[in-house]
Short mmCIF file of C-alpha atoms and ligand atoms in Angstrom, two decimals:
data_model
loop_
_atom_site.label_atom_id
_atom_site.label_comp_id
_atom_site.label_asym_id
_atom_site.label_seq_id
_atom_site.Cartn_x
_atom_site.Cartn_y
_atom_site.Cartn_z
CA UNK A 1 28.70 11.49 1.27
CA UNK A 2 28.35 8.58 -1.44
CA UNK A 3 26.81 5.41 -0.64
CA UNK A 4 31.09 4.04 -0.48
CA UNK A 5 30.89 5.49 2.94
CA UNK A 6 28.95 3.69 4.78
CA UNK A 7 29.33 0.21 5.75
CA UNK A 8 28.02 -2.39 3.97
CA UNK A 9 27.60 -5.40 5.78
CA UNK A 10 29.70 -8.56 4.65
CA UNK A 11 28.56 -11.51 2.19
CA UNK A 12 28.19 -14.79 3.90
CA UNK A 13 30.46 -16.83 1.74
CA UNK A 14 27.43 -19.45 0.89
CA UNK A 15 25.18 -16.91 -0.22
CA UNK A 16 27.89 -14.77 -1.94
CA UNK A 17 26.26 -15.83 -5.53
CA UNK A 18 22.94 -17.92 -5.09
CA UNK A 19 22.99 -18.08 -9.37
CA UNK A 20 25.71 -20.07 -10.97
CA UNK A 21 25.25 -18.28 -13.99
CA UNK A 22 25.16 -13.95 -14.76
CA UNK A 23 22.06 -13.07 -15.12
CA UNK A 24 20.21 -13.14 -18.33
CA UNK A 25 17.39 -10.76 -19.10
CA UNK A 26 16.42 -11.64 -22.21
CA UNK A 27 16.63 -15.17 -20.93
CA UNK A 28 13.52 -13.82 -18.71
CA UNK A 29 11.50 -12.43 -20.86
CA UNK A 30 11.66 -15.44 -23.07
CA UNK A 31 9.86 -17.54 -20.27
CA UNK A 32 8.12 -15.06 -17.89
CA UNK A 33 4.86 -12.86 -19.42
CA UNK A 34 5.49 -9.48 -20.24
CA UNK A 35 2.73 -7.72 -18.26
CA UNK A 36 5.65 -5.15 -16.20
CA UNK A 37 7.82 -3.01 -17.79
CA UNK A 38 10.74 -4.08 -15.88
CA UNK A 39 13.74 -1.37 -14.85
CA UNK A 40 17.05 -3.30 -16.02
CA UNK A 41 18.55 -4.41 -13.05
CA UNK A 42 18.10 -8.02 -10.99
CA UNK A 43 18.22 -7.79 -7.40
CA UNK A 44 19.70 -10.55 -5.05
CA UNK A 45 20.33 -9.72 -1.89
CA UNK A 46 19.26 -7.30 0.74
CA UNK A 47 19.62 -5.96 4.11
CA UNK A 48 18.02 -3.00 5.98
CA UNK A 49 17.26 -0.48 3.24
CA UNK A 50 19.85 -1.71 1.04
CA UNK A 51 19.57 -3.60 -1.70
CA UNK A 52 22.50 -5.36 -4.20
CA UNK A 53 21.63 -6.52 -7.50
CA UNK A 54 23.56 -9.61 -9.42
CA UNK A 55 26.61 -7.77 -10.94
CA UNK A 56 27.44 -6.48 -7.46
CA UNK A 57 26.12 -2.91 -7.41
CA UNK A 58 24.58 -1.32 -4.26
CA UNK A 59 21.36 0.37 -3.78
CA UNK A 60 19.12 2.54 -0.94
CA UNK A 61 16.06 1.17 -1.47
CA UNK A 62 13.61 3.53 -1.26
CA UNK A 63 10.64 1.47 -2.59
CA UNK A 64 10.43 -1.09 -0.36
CA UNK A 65 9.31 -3.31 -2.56
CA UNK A 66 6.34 -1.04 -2.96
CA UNK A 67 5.84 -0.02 0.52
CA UNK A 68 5.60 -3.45 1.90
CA UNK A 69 8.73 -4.17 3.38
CA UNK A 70 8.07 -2.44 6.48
CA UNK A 71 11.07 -4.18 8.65
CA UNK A 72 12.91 -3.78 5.38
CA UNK A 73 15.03 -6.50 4.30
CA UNK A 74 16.51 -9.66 5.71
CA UNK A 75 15.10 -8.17 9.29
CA UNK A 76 16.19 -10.97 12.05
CA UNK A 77 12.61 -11.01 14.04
CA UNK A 78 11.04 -11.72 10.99
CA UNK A 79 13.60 -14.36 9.65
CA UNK A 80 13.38 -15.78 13.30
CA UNK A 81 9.55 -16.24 13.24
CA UNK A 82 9.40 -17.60 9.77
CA UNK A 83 12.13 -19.61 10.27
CA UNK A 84 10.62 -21.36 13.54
CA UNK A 85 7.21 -21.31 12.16
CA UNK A 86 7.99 -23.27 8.91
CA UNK A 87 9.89 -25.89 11.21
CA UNK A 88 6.44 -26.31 12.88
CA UNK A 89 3.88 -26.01 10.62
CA UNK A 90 3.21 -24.19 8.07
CA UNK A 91 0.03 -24.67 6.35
CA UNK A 92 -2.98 -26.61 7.05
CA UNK A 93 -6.01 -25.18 5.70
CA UNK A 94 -9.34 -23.09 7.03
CA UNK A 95 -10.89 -26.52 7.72
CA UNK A 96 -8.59 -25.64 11.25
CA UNK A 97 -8.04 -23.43 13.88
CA UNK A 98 -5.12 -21.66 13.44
CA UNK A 99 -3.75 -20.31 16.57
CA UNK A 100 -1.42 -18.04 15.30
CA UNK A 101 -3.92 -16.34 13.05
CA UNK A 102 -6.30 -15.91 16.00
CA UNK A 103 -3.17 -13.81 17.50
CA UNK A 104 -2.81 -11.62 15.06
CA UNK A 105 -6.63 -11.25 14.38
CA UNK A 106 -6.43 -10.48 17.67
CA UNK A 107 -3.18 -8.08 17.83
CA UNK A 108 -5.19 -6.38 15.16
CA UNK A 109 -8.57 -5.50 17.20
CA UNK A 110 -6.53 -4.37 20.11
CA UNK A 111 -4.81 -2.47 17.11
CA UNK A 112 -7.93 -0.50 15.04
CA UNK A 113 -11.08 0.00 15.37
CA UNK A 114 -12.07 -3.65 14.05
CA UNK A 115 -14.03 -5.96 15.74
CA UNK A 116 -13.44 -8.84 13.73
CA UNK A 117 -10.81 -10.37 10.60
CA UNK A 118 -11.10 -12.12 7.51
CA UNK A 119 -7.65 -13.43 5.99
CA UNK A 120 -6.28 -13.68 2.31
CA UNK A 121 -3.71 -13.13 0.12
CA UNK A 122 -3.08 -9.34 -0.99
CA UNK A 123 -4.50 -6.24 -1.54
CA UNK A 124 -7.29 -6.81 -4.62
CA UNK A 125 -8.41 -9.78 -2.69
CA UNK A 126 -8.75 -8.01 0.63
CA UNK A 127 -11.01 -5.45 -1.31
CA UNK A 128 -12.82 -8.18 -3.20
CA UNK A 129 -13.69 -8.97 -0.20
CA UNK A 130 -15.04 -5.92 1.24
CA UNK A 131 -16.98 -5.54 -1.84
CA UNK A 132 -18.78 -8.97 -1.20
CA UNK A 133 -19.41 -7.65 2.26
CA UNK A 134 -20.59 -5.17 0.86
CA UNK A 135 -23.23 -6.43 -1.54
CA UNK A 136 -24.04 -8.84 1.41
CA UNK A 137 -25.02 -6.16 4.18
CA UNK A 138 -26.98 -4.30 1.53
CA UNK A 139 -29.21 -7.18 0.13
CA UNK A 140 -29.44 -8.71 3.80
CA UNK A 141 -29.54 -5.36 5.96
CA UNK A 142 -30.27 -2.17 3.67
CA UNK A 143 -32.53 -4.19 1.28
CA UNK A 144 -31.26 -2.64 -1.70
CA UNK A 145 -31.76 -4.74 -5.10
CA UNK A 146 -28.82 -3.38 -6.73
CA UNK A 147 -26.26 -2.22 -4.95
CA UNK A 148 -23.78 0.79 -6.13
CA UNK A 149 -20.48 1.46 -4.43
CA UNK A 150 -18.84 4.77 -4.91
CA UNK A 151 -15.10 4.53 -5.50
CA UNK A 152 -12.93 7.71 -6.55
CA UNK A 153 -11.38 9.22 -9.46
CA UNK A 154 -7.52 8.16 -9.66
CA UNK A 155 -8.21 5.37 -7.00
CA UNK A 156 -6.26 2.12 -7.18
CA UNK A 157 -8.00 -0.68 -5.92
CA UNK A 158 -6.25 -3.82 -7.30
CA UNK A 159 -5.95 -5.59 -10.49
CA UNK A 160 -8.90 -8.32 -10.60
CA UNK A 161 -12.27 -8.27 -12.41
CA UNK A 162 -14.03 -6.56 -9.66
CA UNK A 163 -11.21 -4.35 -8.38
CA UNK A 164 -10.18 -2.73 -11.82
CA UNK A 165 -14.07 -2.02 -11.74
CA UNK A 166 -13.45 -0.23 -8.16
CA UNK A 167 -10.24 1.60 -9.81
CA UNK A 168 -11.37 4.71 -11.31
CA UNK A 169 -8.69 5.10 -13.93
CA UNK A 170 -9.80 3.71 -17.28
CA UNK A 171 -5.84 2.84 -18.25
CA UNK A 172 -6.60 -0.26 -15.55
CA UNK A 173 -9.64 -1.41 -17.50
CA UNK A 174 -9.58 -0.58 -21.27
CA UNK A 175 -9.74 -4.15 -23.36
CA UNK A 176 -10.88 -5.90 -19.82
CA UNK A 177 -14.74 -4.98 -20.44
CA UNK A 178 -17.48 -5.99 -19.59
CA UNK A 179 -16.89 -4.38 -16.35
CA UNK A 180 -18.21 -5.21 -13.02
CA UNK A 181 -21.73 -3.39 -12.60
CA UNK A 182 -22.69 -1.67 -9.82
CA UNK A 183 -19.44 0.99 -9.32
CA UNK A 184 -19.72 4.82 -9.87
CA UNK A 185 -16.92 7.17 -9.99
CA UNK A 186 -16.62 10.49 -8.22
CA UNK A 187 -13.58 13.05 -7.34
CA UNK A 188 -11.74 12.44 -4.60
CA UNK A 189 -12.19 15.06 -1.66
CA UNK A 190 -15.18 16.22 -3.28
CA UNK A 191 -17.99 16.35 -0.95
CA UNK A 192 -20.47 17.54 -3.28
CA UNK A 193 -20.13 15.02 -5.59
CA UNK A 194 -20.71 12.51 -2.90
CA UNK A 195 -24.13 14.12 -1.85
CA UNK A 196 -24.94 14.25 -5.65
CA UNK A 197 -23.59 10.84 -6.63
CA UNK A 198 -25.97 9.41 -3.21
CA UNK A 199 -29.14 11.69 -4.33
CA UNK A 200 -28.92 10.60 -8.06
CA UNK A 201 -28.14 7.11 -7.77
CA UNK A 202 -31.98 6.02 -5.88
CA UNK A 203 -33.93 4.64 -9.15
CA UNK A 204 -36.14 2.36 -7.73
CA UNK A 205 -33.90 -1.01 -6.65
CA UNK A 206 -30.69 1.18 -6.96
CA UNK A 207 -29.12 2.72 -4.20
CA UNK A 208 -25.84 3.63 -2.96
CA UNK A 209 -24.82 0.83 -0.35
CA UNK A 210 -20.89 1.48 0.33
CA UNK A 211 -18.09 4.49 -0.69
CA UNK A 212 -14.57 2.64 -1.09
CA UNK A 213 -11.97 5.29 -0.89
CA UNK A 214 -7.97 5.23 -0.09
CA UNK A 215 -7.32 7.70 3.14
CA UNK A 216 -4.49 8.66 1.12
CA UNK A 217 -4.04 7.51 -2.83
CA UNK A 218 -1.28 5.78 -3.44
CA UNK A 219 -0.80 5.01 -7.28
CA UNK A 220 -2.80 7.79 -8.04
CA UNK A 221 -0.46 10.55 -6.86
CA UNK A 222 0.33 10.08 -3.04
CA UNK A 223 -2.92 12.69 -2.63
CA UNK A 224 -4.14 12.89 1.08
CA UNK A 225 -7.56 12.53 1.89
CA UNK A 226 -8.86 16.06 3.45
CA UNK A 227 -9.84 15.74 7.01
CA UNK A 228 -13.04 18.03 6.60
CA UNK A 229 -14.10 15.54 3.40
CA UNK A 230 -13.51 12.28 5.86
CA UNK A 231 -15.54 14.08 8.78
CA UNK A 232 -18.32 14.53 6.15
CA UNK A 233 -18.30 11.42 4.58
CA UNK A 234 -18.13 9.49 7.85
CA UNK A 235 -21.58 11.87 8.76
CA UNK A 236 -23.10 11.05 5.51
CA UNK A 237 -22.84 6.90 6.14
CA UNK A 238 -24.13 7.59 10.15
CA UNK A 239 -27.08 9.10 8.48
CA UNK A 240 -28.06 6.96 5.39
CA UNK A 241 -26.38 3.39 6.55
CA UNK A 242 -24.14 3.54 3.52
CA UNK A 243 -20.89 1.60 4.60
CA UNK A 244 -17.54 3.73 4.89
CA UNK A 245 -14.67 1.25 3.36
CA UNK A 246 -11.46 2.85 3.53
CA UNK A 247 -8.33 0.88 1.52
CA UNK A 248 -5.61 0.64 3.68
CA UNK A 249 -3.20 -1.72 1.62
CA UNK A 250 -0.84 0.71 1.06
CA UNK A 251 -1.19 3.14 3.88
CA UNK A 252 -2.12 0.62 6.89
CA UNK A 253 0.33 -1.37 9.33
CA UNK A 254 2.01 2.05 10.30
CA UNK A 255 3.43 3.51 6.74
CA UNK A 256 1.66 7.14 7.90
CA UNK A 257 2.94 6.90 10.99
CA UNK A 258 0.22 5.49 12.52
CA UNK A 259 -0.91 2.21 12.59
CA UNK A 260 -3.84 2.96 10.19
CA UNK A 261 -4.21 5.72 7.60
CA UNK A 262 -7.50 6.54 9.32
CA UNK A 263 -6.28 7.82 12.39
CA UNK A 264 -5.26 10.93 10.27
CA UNK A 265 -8.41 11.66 9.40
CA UNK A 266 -10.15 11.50 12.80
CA UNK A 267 -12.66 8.83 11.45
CA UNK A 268 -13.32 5.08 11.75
CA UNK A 269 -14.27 3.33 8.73
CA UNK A 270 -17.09 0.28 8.92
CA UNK A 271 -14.79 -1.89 6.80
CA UNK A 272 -10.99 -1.76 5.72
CA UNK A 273 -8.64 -3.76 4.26
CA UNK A 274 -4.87 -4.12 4.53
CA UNK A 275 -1.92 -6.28 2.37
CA UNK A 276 1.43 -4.76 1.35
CA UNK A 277 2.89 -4.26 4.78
CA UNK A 278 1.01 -6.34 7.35
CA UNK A 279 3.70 -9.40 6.94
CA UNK A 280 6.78 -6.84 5.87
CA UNK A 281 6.59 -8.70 2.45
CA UNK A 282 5.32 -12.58 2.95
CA UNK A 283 2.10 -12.60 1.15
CA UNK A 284 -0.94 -11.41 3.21
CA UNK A 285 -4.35 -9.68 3.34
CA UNK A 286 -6.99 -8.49 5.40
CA UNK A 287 -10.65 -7.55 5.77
CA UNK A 288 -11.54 -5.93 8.80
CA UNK A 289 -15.08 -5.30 9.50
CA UNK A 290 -17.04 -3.40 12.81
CA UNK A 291 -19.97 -4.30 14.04
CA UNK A 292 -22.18 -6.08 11.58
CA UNK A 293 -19.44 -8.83 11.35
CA UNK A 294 -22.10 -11.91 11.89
CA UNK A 295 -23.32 -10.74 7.61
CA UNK A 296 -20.95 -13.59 6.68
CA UNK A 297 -21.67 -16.68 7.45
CA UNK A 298 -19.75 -20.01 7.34
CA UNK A 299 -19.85 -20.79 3.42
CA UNK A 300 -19.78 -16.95 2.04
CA UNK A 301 -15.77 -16.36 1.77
CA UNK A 302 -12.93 -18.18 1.25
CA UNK A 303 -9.48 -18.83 0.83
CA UNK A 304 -7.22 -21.46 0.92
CA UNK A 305 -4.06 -19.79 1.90
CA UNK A 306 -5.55 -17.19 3.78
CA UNK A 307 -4.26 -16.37 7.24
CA UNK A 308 -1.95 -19.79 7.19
CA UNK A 309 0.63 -20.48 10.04
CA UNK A 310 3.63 -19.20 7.56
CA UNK A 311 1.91 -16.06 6.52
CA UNK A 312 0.45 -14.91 10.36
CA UNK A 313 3.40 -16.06 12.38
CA UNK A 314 5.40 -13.08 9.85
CA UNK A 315 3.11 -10.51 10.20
CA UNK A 316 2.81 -10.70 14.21
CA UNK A 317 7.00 -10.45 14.29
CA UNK A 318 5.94 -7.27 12.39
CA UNK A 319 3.33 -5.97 14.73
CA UNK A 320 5.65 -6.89 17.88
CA UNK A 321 8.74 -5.30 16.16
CA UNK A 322 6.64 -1.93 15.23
CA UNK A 323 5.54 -2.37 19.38
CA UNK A 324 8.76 -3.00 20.49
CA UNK A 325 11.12 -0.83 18.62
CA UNK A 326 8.71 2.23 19.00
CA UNK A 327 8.81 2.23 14.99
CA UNK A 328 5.96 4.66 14.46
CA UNK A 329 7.66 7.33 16.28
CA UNK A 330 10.50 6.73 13.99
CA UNK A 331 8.28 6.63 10.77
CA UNK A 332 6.75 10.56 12.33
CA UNK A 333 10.41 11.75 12.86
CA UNK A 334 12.12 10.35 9.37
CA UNK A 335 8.84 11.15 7.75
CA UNK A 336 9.04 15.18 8.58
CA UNK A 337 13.11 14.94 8.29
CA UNK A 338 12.52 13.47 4.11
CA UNK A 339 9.59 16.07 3.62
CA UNK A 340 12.35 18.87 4.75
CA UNK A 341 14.74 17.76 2.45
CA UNK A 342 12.43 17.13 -1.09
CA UNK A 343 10.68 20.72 0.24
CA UNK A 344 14.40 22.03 -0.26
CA UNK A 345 15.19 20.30 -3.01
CA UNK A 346 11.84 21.38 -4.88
CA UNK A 347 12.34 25.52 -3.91
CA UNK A 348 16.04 24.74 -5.33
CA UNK A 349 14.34 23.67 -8.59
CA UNK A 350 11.23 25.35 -8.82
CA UNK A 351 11.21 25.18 -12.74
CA UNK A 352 10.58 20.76 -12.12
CA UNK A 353 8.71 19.98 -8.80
CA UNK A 354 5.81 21.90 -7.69
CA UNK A 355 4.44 20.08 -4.68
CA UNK A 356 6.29 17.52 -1.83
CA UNK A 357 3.42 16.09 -0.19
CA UNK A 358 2.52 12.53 2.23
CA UNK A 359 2.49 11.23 6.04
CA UNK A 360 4.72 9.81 7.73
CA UNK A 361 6.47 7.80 5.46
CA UNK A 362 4.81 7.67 2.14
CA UNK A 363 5.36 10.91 0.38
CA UNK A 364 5.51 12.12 -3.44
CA UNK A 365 6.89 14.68 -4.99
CA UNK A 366 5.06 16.60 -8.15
CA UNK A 367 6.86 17.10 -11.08
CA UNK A 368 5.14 20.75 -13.46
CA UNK A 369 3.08 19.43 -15.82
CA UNK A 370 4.23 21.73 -18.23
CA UNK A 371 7.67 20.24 -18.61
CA UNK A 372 8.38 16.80 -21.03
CA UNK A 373 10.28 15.59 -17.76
CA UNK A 374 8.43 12.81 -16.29
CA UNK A 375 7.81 10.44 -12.98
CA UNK A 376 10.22 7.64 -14.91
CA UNK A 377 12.79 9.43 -16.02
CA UNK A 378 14.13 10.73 -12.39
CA UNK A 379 13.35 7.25 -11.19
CA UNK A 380 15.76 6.04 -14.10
CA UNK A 381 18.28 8.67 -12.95
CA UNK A 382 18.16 7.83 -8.80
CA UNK A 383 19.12 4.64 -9.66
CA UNK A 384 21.88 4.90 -11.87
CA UNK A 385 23.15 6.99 -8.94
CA UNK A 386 22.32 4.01 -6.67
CA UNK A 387 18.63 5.54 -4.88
CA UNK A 388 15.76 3.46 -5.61
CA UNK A 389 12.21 5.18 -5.87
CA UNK A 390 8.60 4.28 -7.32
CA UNK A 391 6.43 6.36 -9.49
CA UNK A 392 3.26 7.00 -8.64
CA UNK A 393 1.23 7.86 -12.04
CA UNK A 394 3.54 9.71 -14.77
CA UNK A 395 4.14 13.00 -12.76
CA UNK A 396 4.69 11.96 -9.12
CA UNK A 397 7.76 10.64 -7.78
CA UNK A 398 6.79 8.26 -4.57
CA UNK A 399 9.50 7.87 -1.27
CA UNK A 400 7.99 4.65 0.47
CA UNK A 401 11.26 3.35 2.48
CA UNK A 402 11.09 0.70 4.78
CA UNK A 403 9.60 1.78 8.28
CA UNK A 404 12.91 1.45 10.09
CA UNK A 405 14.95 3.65 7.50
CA UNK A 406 17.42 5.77 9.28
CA UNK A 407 18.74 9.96 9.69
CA UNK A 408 21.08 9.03 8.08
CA UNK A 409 19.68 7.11 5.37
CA UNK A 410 17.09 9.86 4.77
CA UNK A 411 19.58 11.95 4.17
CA UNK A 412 21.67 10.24 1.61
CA UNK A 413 18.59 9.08 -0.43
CA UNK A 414 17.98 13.20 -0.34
CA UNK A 415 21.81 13.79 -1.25
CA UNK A 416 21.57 10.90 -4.34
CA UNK A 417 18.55 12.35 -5.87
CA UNK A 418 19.86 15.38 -5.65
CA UNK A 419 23.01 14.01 -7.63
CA UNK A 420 20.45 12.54 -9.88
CA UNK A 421 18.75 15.81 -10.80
CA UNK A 422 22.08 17.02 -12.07
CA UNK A 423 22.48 14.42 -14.24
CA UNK A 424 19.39 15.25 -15.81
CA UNK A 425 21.01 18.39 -17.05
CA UNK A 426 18.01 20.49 -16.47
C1 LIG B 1 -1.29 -2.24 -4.03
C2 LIG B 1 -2.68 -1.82 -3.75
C3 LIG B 1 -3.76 -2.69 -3.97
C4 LIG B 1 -3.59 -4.05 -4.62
O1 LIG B 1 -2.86 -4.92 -3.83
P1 LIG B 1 -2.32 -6.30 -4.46
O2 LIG B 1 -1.67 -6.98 -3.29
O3 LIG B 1 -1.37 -5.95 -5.56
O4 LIG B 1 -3.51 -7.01 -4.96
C5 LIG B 1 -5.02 -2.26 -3.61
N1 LIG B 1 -5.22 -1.05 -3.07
C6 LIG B 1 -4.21 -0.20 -2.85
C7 LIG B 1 -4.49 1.12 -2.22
C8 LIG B 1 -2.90 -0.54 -3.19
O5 LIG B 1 -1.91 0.31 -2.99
#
């Protein structure tokens, strides 16, 4: 099958060409800072999990816009709600009440194991955040002078001051120093280092207050947390009153298959946060806290966008679609159906891929590390064949469709990279 048989959905006339003039990269550059390196195509339209750029060529889009498009694209709940919400109102301010974020603070208690939200923008933000929650609840409740949050090696955490600090990969933070203090590193699923890192770090006003870790990394390598290293880590806070914050921007709002990456681990965090896919791609984030929720009080946090009209009324079409269309089963099912097919295409080429691992649907496939061939270079070769897919660090190639990706889709993406592979000449 090529992606010329299957139907692709006609071009409303209007929005055939939205740019009167081709596309001009270089144009781009000239005017837009050059902190991405970009892949050379311009995307303009999409629908479902496909995706056409300006000159007319088709894509599956197996990114998702970095596994945030979780209704994928041009989805009609969520261009319904947005549509009637910006008629209404649209922004106003935290000065407010804002009924529709009180629904989907709300949709998300009833959701998770939170007992109360705090609404911003994205994913560093939400973890900013935590970390001020964080450094709150210790000075306040633990009485700990200086606070130290353990984060873990090959974590990704965000991109501001604070967060690049919480990111334990130097390649986020070299020429951005001085660093945040108050952040030590350990290996992830490493329980001994925890028990070291929270035995070692109690100098006098110096204690561990919080461990920030992803319940599966993302950028780091699509690497599972270990359910026996969550059980004991989840022990270790009960006993000491360290905080458990788990980052859920990538995995949370039902990318695992579940609505929360901690419900594969059998644990409830104290705080966790949540961006890419909570509004299926409108900006969002969140900070969910349990129990000692009344730390912040009016004055501590901020933001002016944060949980507007726009941004809420989107990601409550989400939660109702997930709800309605029974979307997490279909994440489980497409989720084990895509593992099936890298698994086959990785024993077919055992010489390139040594691992297809993930949940639900965020998965990654491992590239040997003794071979020059790299995360980019079958990324660049998928999408000359029309498959779009996300690396995740130089050796891992990442699968994070949109949540309502079908068989039949999974199986085509599976057929294209296979296509690609060849090309590669290997
Ligand atoms: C993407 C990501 C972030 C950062 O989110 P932004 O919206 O880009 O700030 C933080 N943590 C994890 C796990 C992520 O995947």
């Amino acid at each position: 099958m090529s992606l010329d048989t299957l139907p692709i959905p006609s071009i409303p006339t209007e929005s055939a060409s939205a740019m009167s003039t081709p596309f001009d990269a270089a144009d781009f550059d000239a005017s837009v800072m050059s902190t991405y390196g970009r892949f050379p195509i311009a995307l303009e339209r999409g629908e479902g999990c496909r995706l056409w750029d300006t000159e007319g060529r088709e894509y599956l889009d197996f990114v998702a816009g970095i596994a945030t498009c979780t209704l994928g694209h041009a989805h009609p709940a969520l261009i319904e709600a947005v549509t009637q919400q910006i008629q209404k109102l649209h922004h106003v301010s935290n000065l407010y009440y804002i009924p529709e974020q009180g629904a989907l603070a709300k949709w998300i208690i009833e959701h998770s194991c939170a007992d109360r939200v705090f609404f911003c923008n994205s994913g560093a933000e939400a973890n900013e955040g935590a970390i001020k929650l964080a450094r709150k609840y210790a000075h306040t409740v633990l009485d700990i002078e200086k606070p130290v949050i353990l984060t873990a090696h090959a974590s990704f955490h965000g991109r501001t001051l604070a967060t690049i600090t919480a990111t334990g990969q130097p390649k986020y933070q070299k020429n951005f120093d001085p660093l945040m203090p108050g952040f030590h590193y350990v290996p992830y699923n490493d329980i001994k280092a925890i028990e070291n890192a929270v035995t070692d770090i109690d100098e006098g006003n110096q204690r561990v207050a919080a461990i920030l870790m992803e319940p599966l990394q993302g950028e780091g390598g699509v690497r599972p947390g270990e359910l026996e290293y969550f059980l004991r880590l989840r022990k270790i806070c009960d006993d000491t009153g360290i905080l458990l914050i788990l980052d859920e921007v990538q995995v949370g709002m039902g990318r695992t298959g579940k609505y929360w990456g901690y419900e594969n681990l059998g644990i409830e965090p104290d705080i966790f946060t949540s961006a890419k896919g909570l509004a299926g791609g409108i900006p969002i984030g969140a900070m969910m806290c349990k129990k000692f929720c009344d730390v912040f009080q009016p004055g501590d946090h901020a933001s002016t966008f944060g949980g507007n009209p726009f941004a809420s009324a989107a990601a409550i079409a989400v939660a109702q679609t997930l709800e309605q269309e029974n979307i997490l089963h279909n994440v489980q099912e497409r989720g084990e159906q895509l593992r099936a097919r890298l698994r086959a295409i990785a024993t077919k080429y055992p010489h390139l891929f040594t691992e297809v691992r993930g949940w639900g649907l965020i998965n990654g496939m491992e590239l040997n590390a003794d071979i020059e061939l790299t995360s980019v270079d079958v990324v660049k070769a998928a999408m000359e064949q029309g498959l779009l897919l996300v690396p995740a660090g130089p050796k891992v190639i990442r699968f994070v469709p949109p949540l309502i990706v079908s068989a039949q889709e999974v199986d085509q993406a599976a057929q294209v990279l296979e296509q690609a592979i060849a090309t590669l000449a290997l």
